[in-house]
């Protein structure tokens, strides 16, 4: 029984610790390992063999990894499900037992470790955490460490536990406990590692593992000669709670003297972390009128210290409540879970809509003297329930409404509701429970003000009801809360007065349908279309007028409404639809004092009965047959009649007796009541177009007949009985002479077009050959001298451009003989051969081409044209004048170029360039 209690207590402790850690984050990432780094369990002083003392929780995140457990204590082992049990009987347990549990994956190289501490029942609690108590605890921790740890003797034996191999030693090396946040001095000696063989050979000691030669390295070191092991810096349990090192002993040559031993170092937790709330402000709600014990919300704080010790055990309490209404302590909090619940009745949202609560979280199991604390704010909103029925502000409402009006608000019903505005508990719903059997009124709710708008949805008649007395009830969209009764002020009466207005005259029968035969002569009285004035209490005179008469056939008597025809009624008129003709008339009164005239409209429908007043017409009007009688040389004809039954078919068809050629060449046969067949009576008829008269009669009483003409084209046909193209032309009436005329016209038109094109080409050539300059003989100006030997100017387009090309060689020019010779005649020396210029030179080469040609022309007197320089007299060699080629447009002087403006439009560009004067 005692063992069962112990196991239950341990399980609850482990579950609570695991739940506390899991609550620190909403969805923490899965991390393989033990649920806790340190397990503390209270066990009886005597533990029987096989007795379970604890069950550790291991999460592999994959749910398929095979994991085995190994205990470092010889007296305790672990089953595959994580249950720690006594492998042999333990008697008179007086001091806590602490050992390491290791989890190894069968197919995973990783190793997970946790620490288990078994505290015997009745063991004294830790010292109070005063300054002296902390120093004494540190002293006990330091002093309780084993001073010397020896390597075990070589005697070994093996056993199998859970399929894994573990070593049985003569004794178990106890773990080393180091308090966190120690002030030193550092390095501080922890233990001495010693081998029994140090007397025989020289031994060198070393330690390996995380914290020694692996990250975080340098925390622990060992004197290789003496074996003294040191801690070099303060430790923080929240960063790392334990270390697993291995101690080695080798001789001076590096040979292993002892098997490595495992050293487990545990960092003892200190209360150095305050509880931290997940949020600084928590929001919760509870309905008003809730009973005591109703859940409101939960606040959660976490402590980074060891949750299995008092350092990490957080307790909650409420420091203050604002406001203190109706009592200062309306809420309480579960000290362990942080759940806030109500402890008193009287929550009323209409009085207090929100409470502000300050919650304190303290570790050390809530010890205010030694624990660290933190606070958070809880805002508790009181949610609304429908505990206040709506109440109308007055018991009786009144309003007025004019008759025959709809969608008019008669009056607004005001209501008061203390529940949450714009919620179903506040929104009003109005109902008319009596006084409106015909449904003339409805009440719509204004969504903003919650008022009821009494509206007319069906016209009221002053002559029938001069007033209404309604009974109105108001309620909410949501039902009243349990135990809340409706108020007497939720019901009120509404008095509505109906105002009389001038109503328009009303036609008793609208539309009014009458029947008459078409063809009724003008001046015929059709009917009396009179209206009545609904205002019985006021005598008024009704007058009439015509509003719509599409065919202008009718007129109405202004005083009595008598309808008379003004023209012949025709059923076949475009204004008649389905034998019915419609006209609209207006009736209006003379109004009453203070009111304008009122008018009403009425529609008169006249159903026109058909009479036989339309002769039938032959259909079709045109047809085509072969000039030689064939079996298919037949024409089917019928007739159309604008009248209706019985004044239409069956129709009669016959050929007239005059002219006689009609009946001699043609015959017509009746097929049925509506169709007849017209065909050639002779075997051959010359091609052409013939107009054949046909007499068609209907079946009216009396019948009407009509002489209709059908135009028939008689043409030669091919083997299939179809008219040939030539035959179609001939049938159309075009003879050979007409066709020849048409062809001659086409030829003349084409000739005229050809002559016009030739004339345009010749004119274009003449324009290109015409000189651009005026004839010198026509120029009367005396400042232009004419020399017969001069060549063409710049606008002369007949010179050979190839003569401007640069010659291949200028040697003949350089080596030409000296002397004077005429240059106005063709030279006797061979002419220079210039390279042929490409037909489309590149635009960038034009400048180079002109410059090269200029240089060649300046140095070659044999180059044409030959009339570019005239010598009239020989004056000897040499001249005091400079070369004419030295002149250029950039030379400055007083030359006046204004005379260029007098030379006509051809020199305008040159005059603009040189005649600008000072203005340029």
PDB file of C-alpha atoms in Angstrom, residues 284-292 294-296 330-331 342 344-350 352-353 355 380-387 425 481:
ATOM      1  CA  UNK A 284     -11.261  37.281 -20.224  1.00  0.00           C
ATOM      2  CA  UNK A 285     -15.007  37.492 -19.973  1.00  0.00           C
ATOM      3  CA  UNK A 286     -17.886  36.192 -17.927  1.00  0.00           C
ATOM      4  CA  UNK A 287     -21.605  36.659 -18.391  1.00  0.00           C
ATOM      5  CA  UNK A 288     -23.424  38.952 -16.045  1.00  0.00           C
ATOM      6  CA  UNK A 289     -25.513  37.201 -13.431  1.00  0.00           C
ATOM      7  CA  UNK A 290     -23.128  34.199 -13.403  1.00  0.00           C
ATOM      8  CA  UNK A 291     -23.232  31.949 -10.386  1.00  0.00           C
ATOM      9  CA  UNK A 292     -20.276  31.647  -7.982  1.00  0.00           C
ATOM     10  CA  UNK A 294     -18.098  30.213 -12.917  1.00  0.00           C
ATOM     11  CA  UNK A 295     -14.829  30.007 -14.844  1.00  0.00           C
ATOM     12  CA  UNK A 296     -13.525  33.306 -16.177  1.00  0.00           C
ATOM     13  CA  UNK A 330     -15.660  39.111  -6.686  1.00  0.00           C
ATOM     14  CA  UNK A 331     -13.031  36.697  -8.045  1.00  0.00           C
ATOM     15  CA  UNK A 342     -16.160  33.989  -9.563  1.00  0.00           C
ATOM     16  CA  UNK A 344     -19.807  35.857  -5.413  1.00  0.00           C
ATOM     17  CA  UNK A 345     -23.030  36.675  -7.217  1.00  0.00           C
ATOM     18  CA  UNK A 346     -24.043  40.123  -8.345  1.00  0.00           C
ATOM     19  CA  UNK A 347     -22.233  40.684 -11.652  1.00  0.00           C
ATOM     20  CA  UNK A 348     -24.236  43.314 -13.530  1.00  0.00           C
ATOM     21  CA  UNK A 349     -22.946  44.689 -16.840  1.00  0.00           C
ATOM     22  CA  UNK A 350     -25.225  47.706 -16.617  1.00  0.00           C
ATOM     23  CA  UNK A 352     -19.842  47.482 -14.003  1.00  0.00           C
ATOM     24  CA  UNK A 353     -18.868  46.421 -17.520  1.00  0.00           C
ATOM     25  CA  UNK A 355     -12.980  44.566 -13.902  1.00  0.00           C
ATOM     26  CA  UNK A 380     -12.405  40.759 -17.191  1.00  0.00           C
ATOM     27  CA  UNK A 381     -15.266  41.951 -19.408  1.00  0.00           C
ATOM     28  CA  UNK A 382     -18.809  41.350 -18.216  1.00  0.00           C
ATOM     29  CA  UNK A 383     -20.790  40.116 -21.204  1.00  0.00           C
ATOM     30  CA  UNK A 384     -24.386  41.105 -21.634  1.00  0.00           C
ATOM     31  CA  UNK A 385     -27.436  38.898 -21.206  1.00  0.00           C
ATOM     32  CA  UNK A 386     -30.967  39.942 -22.023  1.00  0.00           C
ATOM     33  CA  UNK A 387     -31.959  40.791 -18.488  1.00  0.00           C
ATOM     34  CA  UNK A 425     -30.344  41.785 -26.465  1.00  0.00           C
ATOM     35  CA  UNK A 481     -32.920  35.585 -19.785  1.00  0.00           C
TER      36      UNK A 481
END
